[in-house]
Coordinates of C-alpha atoms in Angstrom, one line a residue:
Chain B
M1 CA -35.5 -122.9 112.6
E2 CA -38.7 -120.9 115.3
E3 CA -37.6 -120.5 118.4
K4 CA -39.1 -122.5 120.7
K5 CA -39.8 -121.2 123.8
Y6 CA -40.8 -123.9 127.2
T7 CA -42.4 -123.3 129.9
I8 CA -43.1 -124.9 133.1
R9 CA -45.7 -123.9 136.0
I10 CA -45.5 -125.2 139.5
E11 CA -48.7 -124.4 141.7
A12 CA -49.1 -125.4 145.2
V13 CA -47.7 -128.9 144.4
S14 CA -48.0 -130.7 148.0
K15 CA -46.6 -134.0 148.8
R16 CA -47.7 -136.6 150.7
F17 CA -46.8 -140.2 152.1
N18 CA -49.4 -141.9 153.8
R19 CA -49.2 -139.5 156.7
Q20 CA -46.3 -138.4 156.2
H21 CA -45.9 -134.4 154.1
L22 CA -42.7 -134.1 152.1
F23 CA -43.2 -130.3 151.0
R24 CA -46.3 -128.1 151.1
D25 CA -47.4 -125.1 148.5
I26 CA -44.1 -125.2 145.9
S27 CA -44.8 -122.8 143.3
F28 CA -42.2 -121.5 140.1
T29 CA -41.9 -120.7 137.0
L30 CA -39.6 -121.9 134.9
G31 CA -39.2 -120.9 130.2
T32 CA -36.5 -122.0 128.8
G33 CA -32.5 -120.5 129.1
T34 CA -32.7 -120.3 132.4
S35 CA -32.0 -123.4 135.1
L36 CA -32.5 -124.4 138.5
S37 CA -31.3 -126.5 141.1
L38 CA -32.9 -128.2 143.7
T39 CA -30.5 -128.5 146.8
G40 CA -31.0 -130.3 150.6
P41 CA -30.7 -133.0 152.9
N42 CA -31.2 -136.5 152.2
G43 CA -35.2 -137.6 152.6
S44 CA -36.4 -134.0 152.2
G45 CA -38.5 -134.6 148.5
K46 CA -35.5 -133.3 146.2
S47 CA -36.5 -135.9 143.9
T48 CA -39.5 -136.4 144.3
L49 CA -40.4 -133.4 143.5
M50 CA -38.1 -133.8 140.5
Q51 CA -40.1 -136.1 139.1
I52 CA -43.1 -135.3 139.8
I53 CA -42.6 -131.9 137.3
A54 CA -41.5 -133.9 135.4
G55 CA -44.5 -135.3 135.7
I56 CA -43.5 -139.6 136.3
Q57 CA -45.1 -139.0 140.1
S58 CA -48.1 -137.0 140.3
P59 CA -48.5 -134.4 143.1
T60 CA -50.4 -134.6 146.7
R61 CA -51.7 -131.8 145.8
G62 CA -51.6 -129.0 143.5
T63 CA -51.1 -128.8 139.5
V64 CA -48.2 -128.9 136.9
A65 CA -48.1 -127.6 133.7
Y66 CA -46.2 -127.7 130.8
S67 CA -46.8 -125.2 127.4
C68 CA -44.6 -123.9 124.5
N69 CA -45.4 -120.5 122.9
G70 CA -47.8 -120.2 124.7
S71 CA -50.3 -123.4 123.6
E72 CA -50.4 -125.6 126.3
I73 CA -48.4 -129.6 126.4
P74 CA -50.6 -131.9 126.7
K75 CA -49.1 -134.3 130.4
N76 CA -49.3 -137.2 128.2
E77 CA -46.9 -135.3 125.4
F78 CA -44.7 -133.6 127.8
F79 CA -42.1 -137.0 128.0
R80 CA -41.4 -137.0 123.9
H81 CA -40.1 -132.9 125.2
M82 CA -37.9 -133.3 127.9
G83 CA -34.2 -135.8 128.9
F84 CA -34.3 -137.7 132.0
I85 CA -31.5 -139.1 134.6
S86 CA -32.3 -140.3 138.0
P87 CA -31.2 -143.4 139.6
V88 CA -34.7 -144.8 139.8
L89 CA -34.7 -144.8 135.5
N90 CA -32.7 -148.0 134.1
P91 CA -31.7 -148.4 130.9
Y92 CA -31.3 -152.2 129.5
D93 CA -28.6 -154.5 130.9
E94 CA -29.0 -156.6 128.0
L95 CA -29.0 -154.3 124.8
T96 CA -25.3 -152.8 124.2
G97 CA -24.2 -149.1 125.2
Y98 CA -24.9 -148.8 120.8
E99 CA -28.6 -150.4 120.8
N100 CA -29.0 -148.8 124.0
I101 CA -29.5 -145.0 122.7
I102 CA -30.9 -146.8 119.2
F103 CA -34.0 -147.6 121.5
S104 CA -34.3 -144.5 122.6
A105 CA -33.6 -142.4 119.5
G106 CA -34.5 -144.4 116.2
K107 CA -33.8 -143.1 113.7
K108 CA -33.6 -139.4 113.7
R109 CA -30.3 -139.4 115.0
S110 CA -27.0 -139.0 112.8
E111 CA -24.4 -142.3 113.6
E112 CA -21.8 -139.4 113.2
E113 CA -23.4 -137.3 116.5
I114 CA -24.4 -140.4 118.0
N115 CA -20.4 -141.8 117.5
G116 CA -19.9 -137.9 118.2
L117 CA -21.5 -138.4 122.0
L118 CA -19.7 -141.9 122.7
E119 CA -16.8 -140.8 122.6
K120 CA -16.8 -137.5 123.9
F121 CA -17.7 -139.4 127.1
Q122 CA -15.3 -142.0 126.2
L123 CA -18.0 -145.2 125.5
Y124 CA -16.7 -145.2 122.4
E125 CA -14.8 -148.6 122.1
H126 CA -17.7 -149.6 125.4
R127 CA -20.4 -149.2 122.1
D128 CA -20.8 -152.8 121.9
K129 CA -20.6 -153.9 125.2
S130 CA -23.5 -155.3 126.9
L131 CA -24.4 -153.1 129.7
R132 CA -23.4 -156.2 132.6
F133 CA -20.0 -155.2 131.7
Y134 CA -20.5 -152.1 131.9
S135 CA -19.4 -150.6 135.1
S136 CA -21.4 -148.1 137.1
G137 CA -19.3 -144.7 135.8
M138 CA -19.9 -146.1 132.9
K139 CA -23.2 -146.2 132.7
Q140 CA -24.0 -143.3 135.1
R141 CA -22.6 -141.6 131.4
L142 CA -24.6 -143.6 129.6
K143 CA -27.4 -142.2 130.5
Y144 CA -26.3 -138.2 130.0
I145 CA -26.3 -139.8 126.9
L146 CA -29.2 -141.4 126.4
A147 CA -31.0 -137.7 128.6
V148 CA -29.2 -135.7 125.8
I149 CA -29.4 -138.0 122.7
N150 CA -33.0 -137.0 120.7
D151 CA -31.8 -132.7 122.4
P152 CA -34.6 -132.2 124.2
P153 CA -35.6 -128.7 125.2
V154 CA -36.5 -129.3 129.0
L155 CA -33.4 -131.6 131.4
F156 CA -34.3 -133.1 134.6
F157 CA -31.2 -134.1 136.2
D158 CA -30.3 -136.3 139.3
E159 CA -27.6 -136.4 140.9
P160 CA -25.9 -136.3 137.5
G161 CA -22.5 -136.8 138.7
T162 CA -23.0 -139.4 141.1
N163 CA -20.0 -142.7 139.7
L164 CA -18.1 -140.7 137.8
D165 CA -14.4 -140.3 138.4
R166 CA -13.1 -136.6 137.9
S167 CA -12.0 -137.0 134.7
G168 CA -15.7 -137.8 134.1
K169 CA -17.3 -134.6 135.9
D170 CA -15.2 -132.4 134.3
I171 CA -16.8 -133.8 130.6
L172 CA -20.1 -133.7 132.2
Y173 CA -19.8 -130.4 133.5
S174 CA -18.5 -128.1 130.7
H175 CA -21.0 -131.1 128.5
I176 CA -23.8 -129.3 130.7
E177 CA -21.9 -125.8 130.0
S178 CA -22.7 -125.8 126.4
I179 CA -25.9 -127.3 125.9
R180 CA -27.9 -125.1 128.8
P181 CA -28.8 -122.3 127.0
G182 CA -31.8 -122.6 125.1
K183 CA -32.6 -125.5 127.5
I184 CA -34.8 -125.4 131.0
L185 CA -32.4 -127.5 133.1
F186 CA -33.6 -128.9 135.9
M187 CA -31.1 -130.5 138.7
A188 CA -31.4 -131.8 142.0
T189 CA -28.3 -132.4 144.1
N190 CA -26.4 -131.7 146.8
E191 CA -23.0 -131.0 144.8
K192 CA -21.7 -127.3 145.2
E193 CA -20.1 -127.8 141.6
E194 CA -22.7 -129.5 140.5
S195 CA -25.6 -126.0 142.3
S196 CA -23.6 -123.3 140.4
L197 CA -24.4 -124.5 137.1
C198 CA -27.4 -123.3 137.3
M199 CA -28.7 -119.7 137.3
E200 CA -30.9 -120.2 141.1
E201 CA -30.7 -122.1 143.7
Y202 CA -34.1 -124.0 145.8
R203 CA -33.4 -124.9 148.9
I204 CA -35.7 -127.5 149.8
G205 CA -36.7 -128.5 153.6
Chain W
M1 CA -46.1 -145.4 115.3
V2 CA -45.0 -148.3 113.4
E3 CA -41.5 -147.6 113.4
E4 CA -42.4 -147.6 117.6
I5 CA -43.8 -150.9 118.2
V6 CA -40.8 -152.4 115.3
R7 CA -37.8 -150.7 117.5
N8 CA -39.6 -152.5 120.9
L9 CA -40.1 -155.5 120.2
K10 CA -36.6 -155.2 118.2
K11 CA -35.8 -154.2 121.9
D12 CA -37.6 -157.3 124.2
F13 CA -36.5 -160.1 120.7
R14 CA -33.1 -159.2 121.6
V15 CA -33.4 -159.1 125.5
E16 CA -35.5 -162.0 126.1
F17 CA -32.5 -164.0 123.4
R18 CA -29.7 -163.2 125.5
N19 CA -31.1 -163.9 128.3
R20 CA -32.8 -166.6 127.9
S21 CA -33.8 -168.6 131.4
A22 CA -37.0 -166.9 131.2
L23 CA -37.8 -168.5 128.6
N24 CA -36.4 -172.0 128.7
L25 CA -38.2 -171.9 132.0
A26 CA -40.9 -171.6 130.2
V27 CA -40.2 -173.9 127.5
A28 CA -39.3 -176.6 130.1
F29 CA -42.2 -176.2 132.3
A30 CA -44.6 -177.4 128.7
G31 CA -42.7 -180.1 127.7
I32 CA -42.4 -181.4 131.0
T33 CA -46.3 -181.1 132.5
T34 CA -47.1 -182.7 128.6
L35 CA -44.7 -185.3 129.8
A36 CA -45.8 -185.7 133.5
I37 CA -48.9 -185.7 132.1
S38 CA -48.5 -188.7 130.0
L39 CA -46.2 -190.6 131.9
A40 CA -48.5 -190.5 134.5
T41 CA -51.7 -192.3 132.4
G42 CA -48.7 -195.2 131.1
G43 CA -50.4 -195.3 128.5
V44 CA -53.7 -195.5 129.0
P45 CA -56.1 -193.5 126.3
F46 CA -58.8 -192.0 127.2
P47 CA -62.1 -190.8 126.2
A48 CA -62.1 -187.3 124.0
N49 CA -63.8 -185.1 126.5
I50 CA -61.0 -185.9 128.8
Q51 CA -58.3 -185.3 126.3
S52 CA -59.0 -181.5 124.9
V53 CA -59.5 -180.8 128.9
V54 CA -56.7 -182.5 129.5
L55 CA -54.8 -180.3 126.7
W56 CA -56.1 -176.7 127.6
I57 CA -55.0 -177.4 131.5
I58 CA -51.8 -177.9 130.1
M59 CA -51.9 -174.9 127.4
F60 CA -54.0 -172.6 129.9
F61 CA -50.6 -173.1 132.7
C62 CA -48.0 -172.1 130.4
A63 CA -48.8 -169.5 129.8
M64 CA -49.7 -168.8 133.0
N65 CA -46.9 -169.8 133.5
G66 CA -45.3 -168.0 130.9
L67 CA -47.3 -164.5 129.7
A68 CA -46.5 -162.3 132.6
H69 CA -43.1 -162.0 131.9
I70 CA -42.7 -159.7 129.1
F71 CA -44.2 -157.2 132.3
V72 CA -42.8 -158.6 135.1
R73 CA -39.5 -158.4 133.7
E74 CA -39.7 -154.4 133.1
E75 CA -40.3 -153.9 136.1
E76 CA -38.3 -156.3 138.2
E77 CA -35.3 -154.5 136.1
R78 CA -36.5 -151.6 136.8
T79 CA -36.5 -150.4 133.2
S80 CA -40.4 -150.3 133.2
L81 CA -39.8 -146.2 133.4
F82 CA -37.0 -146.1 130.9
L83 CA -39.8 -147.9 128.8
S84 CA -43.2 -145.1 129.3
L85 CA -40.0 -142.6 128.3
N86 CA -39.3 -143.8 125.0
S87 CA -42.0 -145.0 123.6
S88 CA -46.3 -143.7 123.5
H89 CA -48.2 -146.4 125.3
E90 CA -49.8 -147.6 122.3
S91 CA -47.2 -149.0 121.2
I92 CA -46.4 -150.7 124.1
F93 CA -49.7 -152.4 124.2
L94 CA -49.2 -153.5 120.4
S95 CA -45.4 -155.2 120.8
K96 CA -46.0 -156.3 123.9
L97 CA -49.5 -157.9 122.3
I98 CA -47.2 -159.6 119.4
F99 CA -45.0 -160.3 121.6
N100 CA -47.1 -162.3 123.5
V101 CA -48.7 -164.2 120.6
I102 CA -46.1 -165.1 119.2
F103 CA -44.5 -166.5 122.7
F104 CA -48.0 -168.7 123.4
L105 CA -47.5 -170.2 119.4
V106 CA -44.0 -171.4 119.9
L107 CA -45.6 -173.0 123.3
Q108 CA -48.8 -174.7 121.4
M109 CA -46.0 -175.2 119.0
I110 CA -44.2 -177.5 121.3
V111 CA -47.3 -178.9 123.6
C112 CA -48.7 -180.0 120.7
P113 CA -46.6 -181.9 119.3
L114 CA -45.1 -183.4 122.4
Y115 CA -49.1 -184.6 123.8
I116 CA -50.5 -186.1 120.8
F117 CA -47.5 -188.6 120.0
F118 CA -47.8 -189.1 123.2
L119 CA -51.5 -189.3 124.2
Q120 CA -51.2 -191.4 120.0
L121 CA -53.8 -188.5 119.9
Q122 CA -56.3 -190.1 116.6
I123 CA -57.7 -185.9 115.0
K124 CA -60.6 -186.9 112.9
S125 CA -61.3 -183.6 111.4
P126 CA -57.9 -181.7 111.6
A127 CA -58.1 -178.9 110.4
V128 CA -61.0 -178.1 113.4
F129 CA -58.6 -178.8 115.6
I130 CA -55.7 -177.2 114.3
L131 CA -57.3 -173.7 113.7
T132 CA -59.4 -174.1 116.7
I133 CA -55.5 -174.7 118.8
L134 CA -54.7 -171.5 117.0
S135 CA -57.1 -169.0 117.2
G136 CA -58.1 -170.6 121.1
G137 CA -54.3 -169.3 121.6
I138 CA -54.8 -166.1 120.4
C139 CA -57.7 -165.5 122.7
I140 CA -55.5 -167.2 125.1
S141 CA -52.4 -164.3 124.9
A142 CA -54.7 -161.4 123.9
G143 CA -57.1 -161.3 127.1
T144 CA -53.9 -161.8 128.5
T145 CA -51.5 -159.4 127.9
I146 CA -52.7 -155.2 129.7
L147 CA -53.4 -158.5 133.1
G148 CA -49.7 -158.6 133.1
A149 CA -50.0 -154.9 132.9
M150 CA -51.3 -154.9 136.2
V151 CA -50.0 -158.3 137.6
S152 CA -46.6 -156.3 136.9
K153 CA -47.8 -153.1 138.9
A154 CA -48.9 -155.3 141.9
G155 CA -45.6 -156.8 142.7
G156 CA -45.7 -159.3 140.0
R157 CA -46.5 -162.9 141.8
G158 CA -47.6 -165.9 139.5
S159 CA -50.3 -166.9 141.4
L160 CA -52.0 -164.1 141.2
F161 CA -51.6 -163.7 137.5
T162 CA -53.3 -167.5 137.4
I163 CA -56.4 -165.5 139.5
I164 CA -57.1 -162.5 137.4
S165 CA -57.3 -164.4 134.5
F166 CA -59.2 -167.5 134.9
P167 CA -62.3 -165.8 135.1
V168 CA -61.5 -163.8 132.0
L169 CA -60.4 -166.3 130.1
L170 CA -63.1 -169.2 130.7
P171 CA -65.9 -168.5 127.7
V172 CA -62.3 -169.1 125.6
L173 CA -61.4 -172.9 127.6
W174 CA -65.5 -174.2 127.4
V175 CA -66.0 -173.6 124.0
A176 CA -62.1 -174.4 123.1
I177 CA -62.2 -177.7 124.6
A178 CA -66.2 -178.2 123.2
T179 CA -64.5 -177.8 120.0
T180 CA -61.1 -179.9 120.4
T181 CA -63.3 -183.1 121.5
R182 CA -65.4 -182.2 118.2
S183 CA -62.4 -182.2 115.8
L184 CA -61.1 -185.7 117.8
E185 CA -64.6 -187.4 117.8
D186 CA -66.2 -186.4 114.6
E187 CA -64.5 -187.0 110.6
G188 CA -65.3 -184.5 108.3
Y189 CA -66.5 -182.3 111.3
S190 CA -66.7 -178.1 110.0
N191 CA -68.5 -176.8 112.1
Y192 CA -66.3 -172.9 111.5
G193 CA -68.9 -171.1 114.0
N194 CA -66.4 -171.7 117.2
I195 CA -63.1 -170.2 115.4
I196 CA -65.8 -167.2 114.8
F197 CA -66.4 -167.4 118.1
F198 CA -62.8 -166.9 118.6
L199 CA -62.0 -164.2 116.9
A200 CA -65.3 -162.1 117.6
F201 CA -64.0 -162.6 121.1
S202 CA -59.8 -162.1 120.8
G203 CA -61.2 -158.4 118.7
V204 CA -63.6 -157.3 121.1
I205 CA -60.8 -158.3 124.0
I206 CA -57.5 -156.4 122.4
A207 CA -59.3 -153.7 121.3
I208 CA -60.8 -152.9 125.3
S209 CA -57.8 -153.4 126.7
F210 CA -56.3 -150.4 123.4
L211 CA -58.7 -148.7 125.6
L212 CA -57.8 -149.7 129.0
F213 CA -54.0 -149.2 128.3
R214 CA -53.4 -146.2 129.6
Y215 CA -54.6 -146.3 133.3
V216 CA -53.0 -149.4 134.1
W217 CA -49.7 -148.0 132.1
V218 CA -49.6 -144.6 131.9
E219 CA -49.0 -142.5 135.8
E220 CA -51.4 -140.0 136.1
Chain D
M1 CA -81.5 -140.3 150.9
K2 CA -83.2 -140.5 154.0
I3 CA -85.7 -143.2 151.7
L4 CA -82.8 -145.6 153.0
K5 CA -84.1 -146.2 156.1
F6 CA -88.0 -146.9 155.1
V7 CA -85.6 -151.1 154.9
Y8 CA -86.6 -150.9 158.2
V9 CA -90.1 -151.2 157.2
L10 CA -90.3 -152.5 154.4
M11 CA -87.6 -156.1 155.5
P12 CA -90.3 -157.6 158.1
I13 CA -92.5 -156.6 155.9
S14 CA -90.6 -158.6 152.9
I15 CA -89.9 -161.5 156.3
I16 CA -93.5 -162.0 157.4
L17 CA -95.4 -161.9 154.2
S18 CA -92.7 -165.0 152.8
F19 CA -93.2 -167.2 157.0
M20 CA -97.3 -166.3 157.0
W21 CA -98.6 -164.8 153.4
A22 CA -97.5 -166.7 150.4
P23 CA -98.7 -170.4 150.4
S24 CA -96.5 -173.2 149.9
A25 CA -96.1 -175.0 146.0
E26 CA -98.1 -178.3 145.5
I27 CA -95.0 -180.3 145.1
L28 CA -91.7 -178.2 146.9
G29 CA -94.0 -177.2 149.8
N30 CA -92.4 -175.4 152.3
T31 CA -89.4 -175.3 150.4
S32 CA -90.1 -173.1 147.9
R33 CA -90.5 -170.5 150.4
I34 CA -86.3 -170.0 150.5
I35 CA -87.5 -168.2 146.6
Y36 CA -88.5 -165.2 149.1
F37 CA -84.8 -164.7 149.6
H38 CA -82.4 -166.2 147.1
V39 CA -84.0 -164.5 144.4
P40 CA -83.4 -161.0 145.4
L41 CA -79.9 -162.1 147.0
A42 CA -78.5 -163.5 143.8
W43 CA -80.4 -160.3 142.1
G44 CA -78.7 -158.0 144.5
G45 CA -75.1 -159.9 143.7
V46 CA -75.8 -158.9 139.8
L47 CA -77.2 -155.4 140.8
A48 CA -74.3 -154.6 143.1
F49 CA -72.1 -155.7 140.3
I50 CA -73.2 -153.7 138.0
V51 CA -72.7 -150.8 140.1
S52 CA -69.3 -151.3 141.2
G53 CA -68.0 -151.6 137.1
I54 CA -70.8 -148.2 136.3
F55 CA -69.2 -146.9 139.7
S56 CA -65.4 -148.0 137.8
I57 CA -66.6 -146.5 134.1
L58 CA -66.9 -143.1 135.7
Y59 CA -64.4 -143.7 137.7
L60 CA -61.4 -143.9 134.9
S61 CA -64.0 -140.9 132.4
D62 CA -63.6 -138.7 135.2
K63 CA -60.7 -135.9 134.3
D64 CA -61.6 -133.4 136.5
K65 CA -62.3 -135.4 139.5
K66 CA -65.7 -134.2 140.0
Y67 CA -66.8 -137.2 142.2
S68 CA -65.4 -138.2 144.5
M69 CA -63.6 -141.7 145.7
L70 CA -65.2 -143.5 143.0
H71 CA -62.6 -146.6 143.1
E72 CA -63.7 -147.2 147.0
K73 CA -67.6 -146.3 146.5
S74 CA -67.0 -149.2 142.6
Y75 CA -64.9 -151.8 146.0
N76 CA -67.7 -150.9 148.3
S77 CA -70.2 -152.0 146.2
A78 CA -68.6 -155.1 145.1
Q79 CA -68.0 -156.4 148.4
I80 CA -71.3 -156.0 149.1
G81 CA -72.5 -157.5 145.8
M82 CA -69.1 -160.5 146.6
V83 CA -72.1 -161.0 150.1
F84 CA -74.7 -161.1 148.8
T85 CA -73.3 -163.4 145.5
I86 CA -72.1 -165.8 148.7
L87 CA -75.6 -166.0 150.0
A88 CA -77.3 -166.5 147.2
T89 CA -74.8 -170.0 146.2
I90 CA -75.6 -170.9 149.5
S91 CA -79.3 -170.3 149.2
G92 CA -79.3 -171.8 146.0
S93 CA -77.7 -174.9 146.8
L94 CA -79.6 -175.5 149.6
W95 CA -82.7 -175.6 147.5
S96 CA -81.3 -177.5 144.9
K97 CA -80.4 -180.2 147.2
L98 CA -84.1 -180.0 148.6
S99 CA -85.7 -179.8 145.1
W100 CA -83.5 -182.1 141.8
G101 CA -81.4 -183.7 144.5
S102 CA -77.9 -182.7 145.2
Y103 CA -76.7 -179.4 145.8
W104 CA -74.4 -178.8 143.0
N105 CA -74.7 -180.1 139.5
W106 CA -73.4 -177.5 136.7
D107 CA -77.0 -176.3 135.9
P108 CA -76.3 -172.6 134.1
R109 CA -77.1 -170.7 136.6
Q110 CA -75.1 -171.4 139.1
T111 CA -72.1 -171.9 137.4
S112 CA -73.1 -168.2 135.8
I113 CA -73.5 -166.9 139.4
S114 CA -69.7 -169.4 140.1
V115 CA -67.8 -167.4 137.6
L116 CA -69.3 -163.9 138.8
L117 CA -68.4 -165.5 142.4
L118 CA -64.1 -165.3 140.6
I119 CA -64.4 -162.2 138.8
Y120 CA -64.9 -160.9 142.9
V121 CA -62.8 -163.3 144.0
A122 CA -59.9 -162.0 141.0
Y123 CA -60.9 -158.2 142.3
F124 CA -60.4 -158.7 145.2
S125 CA -57.1 -160.4 145.0
L126 CA -55.7 -157.6 142.6
W127 CA -56.9 -154.7 144.9
S128 CA -55.0 -156.6 148.2
A129 CA -52.3 -157.0 145.9
L130 CA -52.0 -153.2 145.2
G131 CA -51.6 -152.1 148.3
D132 CA -51.1 -148.3 148.6
N133 CA -50.4 -148.4 145.0
S134 CA -50.7 -144.9 143.6
R135 CA -53.1 -146.8 140.7
K136 CA -54.6 -149.0 142.7
G137 CA -57.7 -147.6 142.3
R138 CA -56.9 -147.2 138.1
I139 CA -56.0 -150.7 138.3
A140 CA -58.6 -152.2 140.0
S141 CA -61.5 -149.7 137.8
A142 CA -58.8 -151.2 134.4
Y143 CA -60.4 -154.5 136.0
L144 CA -63.7 -154.8 136.7
I145 CA -64.5 -153.3 133.8
F146 CA -62.4 -155.6 131.0
A147 CA -64.3 -158.9 133.7
M148 CA -67.3 -157.1 132.3
I149 CA -67.2 -156.9 129.0
T150 CA -65.8 -160.0 129.2
V151 CA -70.0 -161.0 130.6
P152 CA -71.9 -161.3 127.3
F153 CA -69.9 -163.8 126.5
F154 CA -70.8 -165.8 129.2
V155 CA -74.5 -164.8 128.4
F156 CA -73.7 -166.8 124.9
I157 CA -72.1 -170.0 126.0
I158 CA -73.6 -171.3 129.2
P159 CA -76.9 -172.3 127.9
R160 CA -75.2 -173.5 124.9
M161 CA -72.6 -176.1 127.5
Y162 CA -74.9 -176.9 130.8
P163 CA -78.8 -178.4 130.2
S164 CA -80.8 -177.0 132.4
L165 CA -83.1 -177.5 135.6
H166 CA -84.1 -174.5 137.0
P167 CA -87.5 -172.9 136.7
D168 CA -86.9 -170.5 134.4
P169 CA -88.0 -166.9 134.0
I170 CA -89.1 -166.2 138.4
I171 CA -92.4 -166.0 137.3
N172 CA -94.2 -169.1 135.4
T173 CA -97.1 -170.9 135.0
E174 CA -95.4 -174.1 133.8
Q175 CA -96.0 -177.3 135.8
K176 CA -92.7 -176.8 137.9
L177 CA -93.2 -174.2 139.9
R178 CA -96.8 -172.4 139.7
L179 CA -96.6 -169.1 141.1
D180 CA -99.3 -167.7 142.4
F181 CA -100.7 -164.0 143.0
E182 CA -99.6 -163.6 146.6
M183 CA -96.0 -166.0 145.4
R184 CA -95.0 -163.4 142.9
I185 CA -97.0 -159.7 145.3
T186 CA -94.4 -162.2 148.0
L187 CA -91.4 -161.9 146.2
M188 CA -91.8 -158.7 144.7
V189 CA -91.5 -157.0 147.9
A190 CA -88.5 -158.8 148.7
I191 CA -87.5 -158.3 146.2
A192 CA -87.6 -154.3 146.4
S193 CA -86.7 -154.9 149.7
F194 CA -83.4 -155.8 149.6
T195 CA -82.7 -153.6 146.2
L196 CA -83.5 -150.7 149.6
L197 CA -81.3 -153.7 152.1
Y198 CA -77.9 -153.0 149.1
F199 CA -78.7 -149.3 149.2
Y200 CA -78.3 -148.6 152.1
L201 CA -75.7 -150.4 153.4
L202 CA -73.2 -149.0 150.0
N203 CA -74.6 -145.6 151.7
L204 CA -73.2 -147.0 154.5
L205 CA -69.8 -148.2 153.3
N206 CA -69.0 -144.6 151.5
R207 CA -69.5 -143.1 154.9
I208 CA -67.8 -145.0 156.1
T209 CA -65.0 -144.4 153.2
V210 CA -64.9 -140.3 153.0
I211 CA -65.2 -140.2 157.5
D212 CA -62.0 -142.5 156.6
Y213 CA -60.4 -140.4 154.2
Y214 CA -61.0 -136.8 155.6
A215 CA -60.4 -138.1 159.2
R216 CA -57.0 -139.2 158.0
D217 CA -56.8 -135.7 156.1
K218 CA -57.3 -133.8 159.3
Q219 CA -54.7 -135.6 161.2
D220 CA -52.3 -134.8 158.5
E221 CA -52.8 -130.9 159.2
K222 CA -51.7 -131.0 162.1

């Protein structure tokens, strides 16, 4: 398969809630193979900026543009090209872990691939349990699987390590390390360990 | 697209059946209002036009009670983002529409037999009666699907759903009540013009909802 | 927008004409003068609804944000329309009491105007329920368009469902309500002046909206 180069261009993005500016005039460009961590104190707008870049929220001013090999991707199609982890993104509590994965992946992924990921994140024996009975750490691991299951070229991780124990974090970081080349990776985090996974750091606030 | 709709429908039915509280409530509401009406009247037979008015009022409020749920649930459980990341807005709309149509048919299956049984309805033209109930029901569930999405984005308050649905559904209710009355009164009544009206109405309303849905659902 | 100021001249003229110049109708007597207010108000209510709908369509189809705050303008138009419609309903039912004997009798026009009121009420409820949701304009506009689409169905049904007592088209020469030349002219002037009044008020509200927006923007820049 031919190598696809994705680019995300953020131009003069500002966000304002009611009368308060969260941030102003943020601009940068990222291409495939690069990674960026967003750091900053609580309430500085890390998550909001990430959601704006992912197209989930709209900026008050400014534009976010996506392109693949030079041709523009419309905003509403961009969801197909990204994986996303965030506290605002919740899978279905009534479905089992496996059903949630199938809902996200459809028939595109084989049974072995799914089971492989489940085993890697120690969820295999819980695959047929409803999410209602998952612990928060297990849910976080499932969210990670859901974000990467379709092998998206752009990844947005908002504090991927929350609620994970030591071993969970180790598995997570090594997996991020292994898939990072060939992707665009955004990470909003305040953990040194997580931001050190990224090539660059952007501080806001 | 079809695969996505099927996937969504499967998910909706699974989620709804595993946590049946909302379904149970809607079904219980349908049964209890029907029973309450017949209890309150004490078995005194109404004239045909009152019978059909009451029947459609019951069905309207059953719809108001149950049909917004499919969208409101996504907001309440905060799963709507997960849903929109995984399916296009077209397939979300169509799958919710199909779910609502089926769900409302089920509610009608509960309301109508109970109503006929308890109020001792004498239906003179059963064919027109059944067709009116079915096609009127499709109009109601099709018309309220996009309104349910609007209500869910506005915080999911129940009375808001009734307020914004009523003016839109008024033509359906009028024609449905008139046709039901005729089918109760007249032997061999076979005027299908109103059925065509229902189909035209639901066709137009589905088409326009399909076009407008992205403005309600997608953040731009 | 200078032309809108003409309402200051036209409105007094129309009031004077309707009370002093136009003759009273044969059977209805002086009560017939309500027509010079009732008809223009009803027309204004419908016009405001149409303008709101057009603004909503423009708002949703305006991808490059060529026009600003169209959803607010659509809301402004609906506000004026609601007031016009309520006034038309009141004046209509007063007239109905005087000429037909009861305030309300589900005549097709009364039915239609109450449907229009219901749509307005639903639109305002939705608008206020949306609070400061970022999709407020889009959802409210979508609802207004959705409601407009159902209007042709009402036009089709209402006359079949309810028999009418209403003096049919505005100008007719039947027994019910004879409109003389003077009456016709007065009615035309009244319609024109109320139309002008509607646009005048709309322009005023729109300017307030714009000023409010920029004032808030200025405050933020500090």
